C-alpha positions as protocol buffer text, in pm:
chain_id: "A"
residue {
  index: 1
  type: MET
  ca { x: -7916 y: 5946 z: 10103 }
}
residue {
  index: 2
  type: ARG
  ca { x: -7891 y: 6319 z: 10158 }
}
residue {
  index: 3
  type: ILE
  ca { x: -7928 y: 6472 z: 10502 }
}
residue {
  index: 4
  type: LYS
  ca { x: -7987 y: 6844 z: 10542 }
}
residue {
  index: 5
  type: LEU
  ca { x: -7998 y: 7008 z: 10885 }
}
residue {
  index: 6
  type: LYS
  ca { x: -8082 y: 7377 z: 10899 }
}
residue {
  index: 7
  type: ASN
  ca { x: -8031 y: 7587 z: 11214 }
}
residue {
  index: 8
  type: LEU
  ca { x: -8096 y: 7275 z: 11422 }
}
residue {
  index: 9
  type: SER
  ca { x: -8099 y: 7321 z: 11800 }
}
residue {
  index: 10
  type: LYS
  ca { x: -8218 y: 7113 z: 12092 }
}
residue {
  index: 11
  type: THR
  ca { x: -8266 y: 7240 z: 12446 }
}
residue {
  index: 12
  type: PHE
  ca { x: -8409 y: 7017 z: 12717 }
}
residue {
  index: 13
  type: SER
  ca { x: -8646 y: 7124 z: 12994 }
}
residue {
  index: 14
  type: ASP
  ca { x: -8361 y: 7186 z: 13239 }
}
residue {
  index: 15
  type: GLU
  ca { x: -8226 y: 7452 z: 12998 }
}
residue {
  index: 16
  type: ARG
  ca { x: -7936 y: 7234 z: 12879 }
}
residue {
  index: 17
  type: LYS
  ca { x: -7861 y: 7320 z: 12516 }
}
residue {
  index: 18
  type: ILE
  ca { x: -7750 y: 6990 z: 12365 }
}
residue {
  index: 19
  type: LEU
  ca { x: -7742 y: 7092 z: 11997 }
}
residue {
  index: 20
  type: ASP
  ca { x: -7650 y: 7446 z: 11899 }
}
residue {
  index: 21
  type: ASN
  ca { x: -7761 y: 7581 z: 11560 }
}
residue {
  index: 22
  type: ILE
  ca { x: -7627 y: 7296 z: 11345 }
}
residue {
  index: 23
  type: ASN
  ca { x: -7615 y: 7340 z: 10968 }
}
residue {
  index: 24
  type: PHE
  ca { x: -7527 y: 7041 z: 10751 }
}
residue {
  index: 25
  type: ASP
  ca { x: -7608 y: 6937 z: 10394 }
}
residue {
  index: 26
  type: GLU
  ca { x: -7432 y: 6627 z: 10265 }
}
residue {
  index: 27
  type: GLU
  ca { x: -7479 y: 6307 z: 10066 }
}
residue {
  index: 28
  type: ILE
  ca { x: -7416 y: 6013 z: 10298 }
}
residue {
  index: 29
  type: LYS
  ca { x: -7336 y: 5647 z: 10241 }
}
residue {
  index: 30
  type: SER
  ca { x: -7160 y: 5558 z: 10565 }
}
residue {
  index: 31
  type: LEU
  ca { x: -7113 y: 5820 z: 10835 }
}
residue {
  index: 32
  type: ALA
  ca { x: -6971 y: 5789 z: 11187 }
}
residue {
  index: 33
  type: ILE
  ca { x: -7062 y: 6055 z: 11442 }
}
residue {
  index: 34
  type: ILE
  ca { x: -6786 y: 6075 z: 11701 }
}
residue {
  index: 35
  type: GLY
  ca { x: -6708 y: 6298 z: 11996 }
}
residue {
  index: 36
  type: PRO
  ca { x: -6696 y: 6309 z: 12376 }
}
residue {
  index: 37
  type: SER
  ca { x: -6987 y: 6198 z: 12591 }
}
residue {
  index: 38
  type: GLY
  ca { x: -7252 y: 6464 z: 12637 }
}
residue {
  index: 39
  type: GLY
  ca { x: -7171 y: 6632 z: 12307 }
}
residue {
  index: 40
  type: GLY
  ca { x: -7511 y: 6564 z: 12152 }
}
residue {
  index: 41
  type: LYS
  ca { x: -7436 y: 6263 z: 11932 }
}
residue {
  index: 42
  type: SER
  ca { x: -7729 y: 6042 z: 12036 }
}
residue {
  index: 43
  type: THR
  ca { x: -7963 y: 6340 z: 12050 }
}
residue {
  index: 44
  type: LEU
  ca { x: -7878 y: 6432 z: 11691 }
}
residue {
  index: 45
  type: LEU
  ca { x: -7927 y: 6074 z: 11575 }
}
residue {
  index: 46
  type: LYS
  ca { x: -8266 y: 6050 z: 11746 }
}
residue {
  index: 47
  type: ILE
  ca { x: -8381 y: 6375 z: 11585 }
}
residue {
  index: 48
  type: ILE
  ca { x: -8282 y: 6241 z: 11242 }
}
residue {
  index: 49
  type: ALA
  ca { x: -8478 y: 5925 z: 11330 }
}
residue {
  index: 50
  type: GLY
  ca { x: -8786 y: 6123 z: 11431 }
}
residue {
  index: 51
  type: LEU
  ca { x: -8765 y: 5993 z: 11789 }
}
residue {
  index: 52
  type: LEU
  ca { x: -8700 y: 6342 z: 11928 }
}
residue {
  index: 53
  type: SER
  ca { x: -8821 y: 6679 z: 11803 }
}
residue {
  index: 54
  type: PRO
  ca { x: -8579 y: 6971 z: 11768 }
}
residue {
  index: 55
  type: THR
  ca { x: -8638 y: 7286 z: 11968 }
}
residue {
  index: 56
  type: SER
  ca { x: -8578 y: 7484 z: 11650 }
}
residue {
  index: 57
  type: GLY
  ca { x: -8457 y: 7424 z: 11297 }
}
residue {
  index: 58
  type: SER
  ca { x: -8541 y: 7161 z: 11038 }
}
residue {
  index: 59
  type: VAL
  ca { x: -8439 y: 6820 z: 10904 }
}
residue {
  index: 60
  type: GLU
  ca { x: -8462 y: 6709 z: 10541 }
}
residue {
  index: 61
  type: VAL
  ca { x: -8398 y: 6356 z: 10418 }
}
residue {
  index: 62
  type: ASP
  ca { x: -8353 y: 6313 z: 10043 }
}
residue {
  index: 63
  type: GLY
  ca { x: -8517 y: 6649 z: 9983 }
}
residue {
  index: 64
  type: THR
  ca { x: -8823 y: 6581 z: 10198 }
}
residue {
  index: 65
  type: LEU
  ca { x: -8878 y: 6800 z: 10503 }
}
residue {
  index: 66
  type: ILE
  ca { x: -8948 y: 6592 z: 10814 }
}
residue {
  index: 67
  type: ASN
  ca { x: -9275 y: 6698 z: 10973 }
}
residue {
  index: 68
  type: PHE
  ca { x: -9243 y: 6642 z: 11347 }
}
residue {
  index: 69
  type: ASP
  ca { x: -9618 y: 6610 z: 11390 }
}
residue {
  index: 70
  type: GLU
  ca { x: -9671 y: 6273 z: 11561 }
}
residue {
  index: 71
  type: ASN
  ca { x: -9910 y: 6140 z: 11295 }
}
residue {
  index: 72
  type: GLU
  ca { x: -9665 y: 6222 z: 11016 }
}
residue {
  index: 73
  type: LEU
  ca { x: -9373 y: 6075 z: 11208 }
}
residue {
  index: 74
  type: VAL
  ca { x: -9533 y: 5731 z: 11221 }
}
residue {
  index: 75
  type: LYS
  ca { x: -9498 y: 5695 z: 10844 }
}
residue {
  index: 76
  type: TYR
  ca { x: -9142 y: 5828 z: 10844 }
}
residue {
  index: 77
  type: ARG
  ca { x: -9026 y: 5600 z: 11124 }
}
residue {
  index: 78
  type: LYS
  ca { x: -9153 y: 5299 z: 10931 }
}
residue {
  index: 79
  type: SER
  ca { x: -8908 y: 5381 z: 10653 }
}
residue {
  index: 80
  type: ILE
  ca { x: -8588 y: 5367 z: 10860 }
}
residue {
  index: 81
  type: GLY
  ca { x: -8418 y: 5110 z: 11079 }
}
residue {
  index: 82
  type: PHE
  ca { x: -8293 y: 5216 z: 11424 }
}
residue {
  index: 83
  type: ILE
  ca { x: -8063 y: 5007 z: 11642 }
}
residue {
  index: 84
  type: PHE
  ca { x: -8044 y: 5117 z: 12004 }
}
residue {
  index: 85
  type: GLN
  ca { x: -7751 y: 5111 z: 12243 }
}
residue {
  index: 86
  type: HIS
  ca { x: -7927 y: 4838 z: 12436 }
}
residue {
  index: 87
  type: ASP
  ca { x: -8090 y: 4577 z: 12215 }
}
residue {
  index: 88
  type: GLY
  ca { x: -8452 y: 4695 z: 12253 }
}
residue {
  index: 89
  type: LEU
  ca { x: -8591 y: 4345 z: 12199 }
}
residue {
  index: 90
  type: PHE
  ca { x: -8931 y: 4243 z: 12333 }
}
residue {
  index: 91
  type: LYS
  ca { x: -8846 y: 4024 z: 12633 }
}
residue {
  index: 92
  type: HIS
  ca { x: -9165 y: 3817 z: 12613 }
}
residue {
  index: 93
  type: MET
  ca { x: -9111 y: 3723 z: 12246 }
}
residue {
  index: 94
  type: THR
  ca { x: -8880 y: 3467 z: 12091 }
}
residue {
  index: 95
  type: VAL
  ca { x: -8606 y: 3571 z: 11850 }
}
residue {
  index: 96
  type: LEU
  ca { x: -8825 y: 3485 z: 11552 }
}
residue {
  index: 97
  type: GLU
  ca { x: -9129 y: 3665 z: 11695 }
}
residue {
  index: 98
  type: ASN
  ca { x: -8921 y: 3977 z: 11759 }
}
residue {
  index: 99
  type: ILE
  ca { x: -8873 y: 4009 z: 11384 }
}
residue {
  index: 100
  type: VAL
  ca { x: -9191 y: 3856 z: 11244 }
}
residue {
  index: 101
  type: ASN
  ca { x: -9442 y: 4043 z: 11460 }
}
residue {
  index: 102
  type: PRO
  ca { x: -9325 y: 4396 z: 11365 }
}
residue {
  index: 103
  type: LEU
  ca { x: -9313 y: 4296 z: 10998 }
}
residue {
  index: 104
  type: VAL
  ca { x: -9676 y: 4185 z: 11013 }
}
residue {
  index: 105
  type: GLN
  ca { x: -9820 y: 4444 z: 11252 }
}
residue {
  index: 106
  type: VAL
  ca { x: -9621 y: 4753 z: 11152 }
}
residue {
  index: 107
  type: HIS
  ca { x: -9510 y: 4696 z: 10793 }
}
residue {
  index: 108
  type: GLY
  ca { x: -9808 y: 4499 z: 10661 }
}
residue {
  index: 109
  type: TYR
  ca { x: -9626 y: 4180 z: 10562 }
}
residue {
  index: 110
  type: LYS
  ca { x: -9815 y: 3855 z: 10522 }
}
residue {
  index: 111
  type: LEU
  ca { x: -9715 y: 3604 z: 10789 }
}
residue {
  index: 112
  type: SER
  ca { x: -9543 y: 3374 z: 10539 }
}
residue {
  index: 113
  type: GLU
  ca { x: -9348 y: 3666 z: 10388 }
}
residue {
  index: 114
  type: ALA
  ca { x: -9247 y: 3788 z: 10732 }
}
residue {
  index: 115
  type: LYS
  ca { x: -9116 y: 3447 z: 10835 }
}
residue {
  index: 116
  type: GLU
  ca { x: -8922 y: 3414 z: 10511 }
}
residue {
  index: 117
  type: ALA
  ca { x: -8759 y: 3756 z: 10557 }
}
residue {
  index: 118
  type: ALA
  ca { x: -8682 y: 3694 z: 10924 }
}
residue {
  index: 119
  type: LEU
  ca { x: -8531 y: 3351 z: 10868 }
}
residue {
  index: 120
  type: SER
  ca { x: -8321 y: 3480 z: 10580 }
}
residue {
  index: 121
  type: TYR
  ca { x: -8144 y: 3739 z: 10797 }
}
residue {
  index: 122
  type: LEU
  ca { x: -8125 y: 3520 z: 11106 }
}
residue {
  index: 123
  type: LYS
  ca { x: -7949 y: 3255 z: 10900 }
}
residue {
  index: 124
  type: ARG
  ca { x: -7717 y: 3511 z: 10745 }
}
residue {
  index: 125
  type: PHE
  ca { x: -7622 y: 3644 z: 11089 }
}
residue {
  index: 126
  type: GLY
  ca { x: -7560 y: 3297 z: 11231 }
}
residue {
  index: 127
  type: LEU
  ca { x: -7872 y: 3285 z: 11448 }
}
residue {
  index: 128
  type: GLU
  ca { x: -8075 y: 3007 z: 11286 }
}
residue {
  index: 129
  type: LYS
  ca { x: -8032 y: 2786 z: 11595 }
}
residue {
  index: 130
  type: GLU
  ca { x: -8158 y: 3059 z: 11827 }
}
residue {
  index: 131
  type: ILE
  ca { x: -8496 y: 3134 z: 11665 }
}
residue {
  index: 132
  type: ASN
  ca { x: -8705 y: 2985 z: 11947 }
}
residue {
  index: 133
  type: LYS
  ca { x: -8500 y: 3134 z: 12230 }
}
residue {
  index: 134
  type: PHE
  ca { x: -8597 y: 3438 z: 12436 }
}
residue {
  index: 135
  type: PRO
  ca { x: -8368 y: 3741 z: 12469 }
}
residue {
  index: 136
  type: TYR
  ca { x: -8253 y: 3644 z: 12820 }
}
residue {
  index: 137
  type: GLU
  ca { x: -8107 y: 3324 z: 12674 }
}
residue {
  index: 138
  type: LEU
  ca { x: -7880 y: 3511 z: 12431 }
}
residue {
  index: 139
  type: SER
  ca { x: -7538 y: 3671 z: 12464 }
}
residue {
  index: 140
  type: GLY
  ca { x: -7506 y: 4047 z: 12423 }
}
residue {
  index: 141
  type: GLY
  ca { x: -7366 y: 4003 z: 12075 }
}
residue {
  index: 142
  type: GLN
  ca { x: -7648 y: 3772 z: 11973 }
}
residue {
  index: 143
  type: LYS
  ca { x: -7910 y: 4018 z: 12097 }
}
residue {
  index: 144
  type: GLN
  ca { x: -7760 y: 4300 z: 11894 }
}
residue {
  index: 145
  type: ARG
  ca { x: -7744 y: 4077 z: 11587 }
}
residue {
  index: 146
  type: VAL
  ca { x: -8116 y: 4007 z: 11630 }
}
residue {
  index: 147
  type: SER
  ca { x: -8176 y: 4382 z: 11660 }
}
residue {
  index: 148
  type: ILE
  ca { x: -7990 y: 4444 z: 11335 }
}
residue {
  index: 149
  type: ALA
  ca { x: -8178 y: 4162 z: 11162 }
}
residue {
  index: 150
  type: ARG
  ca { x: -8506 y: 4318 z: 11275 }
}
residue {
  index: 151
  type: ALA
  ca { x: -8401 y: 4664 z: 11156 }
}
residue {
  index: 152
  type: ILE
  ca { x: -8289 y: 4548 z: 10810 }
}
residue {
  index: 153
  type: SER
  ca { x: -8563 y: 4288 z: 10751 }
}
residue {
  index: 154
  type: PHE
  ca { x: -8812 y: 4533 z: 10596 }
}
residue {
  index: 155
  type: LYS
  ca { x: -8548 y: 4689 z: 10367 }
}
residue {
  index: 156
  type: PRO
  ca { x: -8543 y: 5040 z: 10518 }
}
residue {
  index: 157
  type: ARG
  ca { x: -8417 y: 5348 z: 10337 }
}
residue {
  index: 158
  type: PHE
  ca { x: -8120 y: 5360 z: 10575 }
}
residue {
  index: 159
  type: LEU
  ca { x: -8004 y: 5241 z: 10916 }
}
residue {
  index: 160
  type: LEU
  ca { x: -7921 y: 5444 z: 11227 }
}
residue {
  index: 161
  type: PHE
  ca { x: -7701 y: 5288 z: 11496 }
}
residue {
  index: 162
  type: ASP
  ca { x: -7682 y: 5448 z: 11841 }
}
residue {
  index: 163
  type: GLU
  ca { x: -7363 y: 5313 z: 12000 }
}
residue {
  index: 164
  type: PRO
  ca { x: -7460 y: 4951 z: 11923 }
}
residue {
  index: 165
  type: THR
  ca { x: -7147 y: 4804 z: 12085 }
}
residue {
  index: 166
  type: SER
  ca { x: -7107 y: 5019 z: 12396 }
}
residue {
  index: 167
  type: ALA
  ca { x: -7254 y: 4753 z: 12628 }
}
residue {
  index: 168
  type: LEU
  ca { x: -7071 y: 4459 z: 12469 }
}
residue {
  index: 169
  type: ASP
  ca { x: -6754 y: 4269 z: 12553 }
}
residue {
  index: 170
  type: PRO
  ca { x: -6473 y: 4301 z: 12294 }
}
residue {
  index: 171
  type: GLU
  ca { x: -6545 y: 3965 z: 12127 }
}
residue {
  index: 172
  type: TYR
  ca { x: -6912 y: 4053 z: 12075 }
}
residue {
  index: 173
  type: THR
  ca { x: -6818 y: 4403 z: 11961 }
}
residue {
  index: 174
  type: VAL
  ca { x: -6621 y: 4252 z: 11673 }
}
residue {
  index: 175
  type: GLU
  ca { x: -6920 y: 4033 z: 11577 }
}
residue {
  index: 176
  type: VAL
  ca { x: -7156 y: 4329 z: 11553 }
}
residue {
  index: 177
  type: LEU
  ca { x: -6912 y: 4558 z: 11371 }
}
residue {
  index: 178
  type: ASP
  ca { x: -6840 y: 4283 z: 11117 }
}
residue {
  index: 179
  type: ILE
  ca { x: -7213 y: 4260 z: 11038 }
}
residue {
  index: 180
  type: ILE
  ca { x: -7241 y: 4638 z: 10995 }
}
residue {
  index: 181
  type: ASN
  ca { x: -6945 y: 4627 z: 10759 }
}
residue {
  index: 182
  type: GLU
  ca { x: -7112 y: 4346 z: 10562 }
}
residue {
  index: 183
  type: LEU
  ca { x: -7424 y: 4558 z: 10522 }
}
residue {
  index: 184
  type: LYS
  ca { x: -7210 y: 4846 z: 10400 }
}
residue {
  index: 185
  type: GLU
  ca { x: -7061 y: 4618 z: 10135 }
}
residue {
  index: 186
  type: ASP
  ca { x: -7419 y: 4535 z: 10030 }
}
residue {
  index: 187
  type: GLY
  ca { x: -7482 y: 4905 z: 9968 }
}
residue {
  index: 188
  type: VAL
  ca { x: -7684 y: 4975 z: 10283 }
}
residue {
  index: 189
  type: ASN
  ca { x: -7655 y: 5342 z: 10385 }
}
residue {
  index: 190
  type: PHE
  ca { x: -7608 y: 5411 z: 10754 }
}
residue {
  index: 191
  type: ILE
  ca { x: -7515 y: 5659 z: 11024 }
}
residue {
  index: 192
  type: ILE
  ca { x: -7351 y: 5528 z: 11339 }
}
residue {
  index: 193
  type: VAL
  ca { x: -7275 y: 5695 z: 11671 }
}
residue {
  index: 194
  type: THR
  ca { x: -6970 y: 5511 z: 11801 }
}
residue {
  index: 195
  type: HIS
  ca { x: -6665 y: 5520 z: 12024 }
}
residue {
  index: 196
  type: GLU
  ca { x: -6500 y: 5249 z: 11812 }
}
residue {
  index: 197
  type: MET
  ca { x: -6247 y: 5468 z: 11634 }
}
residue {
  index: 198
  type: GLY
  ca { x: -6089 y: 5186 z: 11434 }
}
residue {
  index: 199
  type: PHE
  ca { x: -6426 y: 5096 z: 11286 }
}
residue {
  index: 200
  type: ALA
  ca { x: -6514 y: 5460 z: 11223 }
}
residue {
  index: 201
  type: ARG
  ca { x: -6185 y: 5519 z: 11044 }
}
residue {
  index: 202
  type: TYR
  ca { x: -6177 y: 5214 z: 10821 }
}
residue {
  index: 203
  type: ALA
  ca { x: -6544 y: 5123 z: 10765 }
}
residue {
  index: 204
  type: CYS
  ca { x: -6706 y: 5467 z: 10732 }
}
residue {
  index: 205
  type: GLU
  ca { x: -6651 y: 5699 z: 10438 }
}
residue {
  index: 206
  type: LYS
  ca { x: -6720 y: 6017 z: 10633 }
}
residue {
  index: 207
  type: ILE
  ca { x: -6669 y: 6135 z: 10991 }
}
residue {
  index: 208
  type: CYS
  ca { x: -6863 y: 6400 z: 11180 }
}
residue {
  index: 209
  type: PHE
  ca { x: -6699 y: 6528 z: 11501 }
}
residue {
  index: 210
  type: LEU
  ca { x: -6959 y: 6669 z: 11737 }
}
residue {
  index: 211
  type: TYR
  ca { x: -6837 y: 6878 z: 12029 }
}
residue {
  index: 212
  type: GLY
  ca { x: -7042 y: 7096 z: 12262 }
}
residue {
  index: 213
  type: GLY
  ca { x: -7347 y: 7062 z: 12042 }
}
residue {
  index: 214
  type: LYS
  ca { x: -7169 y: 7182 z: 11729 }
}
residue {
  index: 215
  type: ILE
  ca { x: -7015 y: 7007 z: 11429 }
}
residue {
  index: 216
  type: LEU
  ca { x: -6649 y: 7107 z: 11453 }
}
residue {
  index: 217
  type: GLU
  ca { x: -6522 y: 6881 z: 11176 }
}
residue {
  index: 218
  type: TYR
  ca { x: -6667 y: 6685 z: 10887 }
}
residue {
  index: 219
  type: GLY
  ca { x: -6491 y: 6506 z: 10606 }
}
residue {
  index: 220
  type: GLU
  ca { x: -6341 y: 6190 z: 10466 }
}
residue {
  index: 221
  type: SER
  ca { x: -6242 y: 5954 z: 10745 }
}
residue {
  index: 222
  type: SER
  ca { x: -5877 y: 5924 z: 10642 }
}
residue {
  index: 223
  type: LYS
  ca { x: -5832 y: 6303 z: 10641 }
}
residue {
  index: 224
  type: VAL
  ca { x: -6020 y: 6364 z: 10966 }
}
residue {
  index: 225
  type: PHE
  ca { x: -5813 y: 6109 z: 11155 }
}
residue {
  index: 226
  type: THR
  ca { x: -5472 y: 6182 z: 11003 }
}
residue {
  index: 227
  type: ASN
  ca { x: -5499 y: 6560 z: 10983 }
}
residue {
  index: 228
  type: PRO
  ca { x: -5754 y: 6697 z: 11232 }
}
residue {
  index: 229
  type: SER
  ca { x: -5788 y: 7072 z: 11205 }
}
residue {
  index: 230
  type: SER
  ca { x: -5949 y: 7157 z: 11539 }
}
residue {
  index: 231
  type: MET
  ca { x: -5767 y: 7147 z: 11872 }
}
residue {
  index: 232
  type: GLU
  ca { x: -6073 y: 6979 z: 12025 }
}
residue {
  index: 233
  type: LEU
  ca { x: -6051 y: 6682 z: 11788 }
}
residue {
  index: 234
  type: LYS
  ca { x: -5674 y: 6657 z: 11836 }
}
residue {
  index: 235
  type: ARG
  ca { x: -5724 y: 6637 z: 12214 }
}
residue {
  index: 236
  type: PHE
  ca { x: -6010 y: 6388 z: 12177 }
}
residue {
  index: 237
  type: LEU
  ca { x: -5806 y: 6151 z: 11959 }
}
residue {
  index: 238
  type: SER
  ca { x: -5498 y: 6192 z: 12177 }
}
residue {
  index: 239
  type: LYS
  ca { x: -5691 y: 6085 z: 12487 }
}
residue {
  index: 240
  type: LEU
  ca { x: -5825 y: 5778 z: 12308 }
}
residue {
  index: 241
  type: LEU
  ca { x: -5473 y: 5678 z: 12208 }
}
residue {
  index: 242
  type: GLU
  ca { x: -5359 y: 5714 z: 12569 }
}
residue {
  index: 243
  type: TRP
  ca { x: -5640 y: 5484 z: 12686 }
}
residue {
  index: 244
  type: GLU
  ca { x: -5550 y: 5225 z: 12423 }
}
residue {
  index: 245
  type: LYS
  ca { x: -5193 y: 5213 z: 12554 }
}
residue {
  index: 246
  type: VAL
  ca { x: -5306 y: 5138 z: 12912 }
}
């Protein structure tokens, strides 16, 4: 997929400028957006997803300009899969219903087709024994696996992950990252906002370093991590290494 951002800015009502005149035009297969908290990572991802509108500028996906009119956005949102930081599951629905109901009501699947698609991914992600459970009965890792199954079940154009492991214990973090890596091997295109630098480095082809609402570095993951050109990225990576030693 190709993402083009032109003069993209986002200012919230309290005058905070979160994104500052971003320009970007790249072909993406697997991209990690990294950077310190408050740098605009989740805001940028949500604008690409059509969940937030920019204050100014434009977004193109595969050559098509995203119209941020609410009626037009409905169609666009149906074409992508978004996985939130917190699972976003419907608490009153079972695991199976959380996947089947959106397939039927939003994507127009027949009930039998929806069940087949849901069960296929639930089995693949090791959740076939949990299909009749409610979200409160699941571990954090299981809930995120259900979220990913729901997002991929309708075969979206690409997936967007907004810090999908930030609320998880280390063991569940590994579970979720392994699934994302599996999807990458299947040829699924994705963008992920993450603080998991090991995953970003080894599982994502490209890295985007966002700092103060600007893209300070972009490139192949191996080069960005081994030879950062900006002092801001050097400091950011250095702090992470210090934390890992503690």
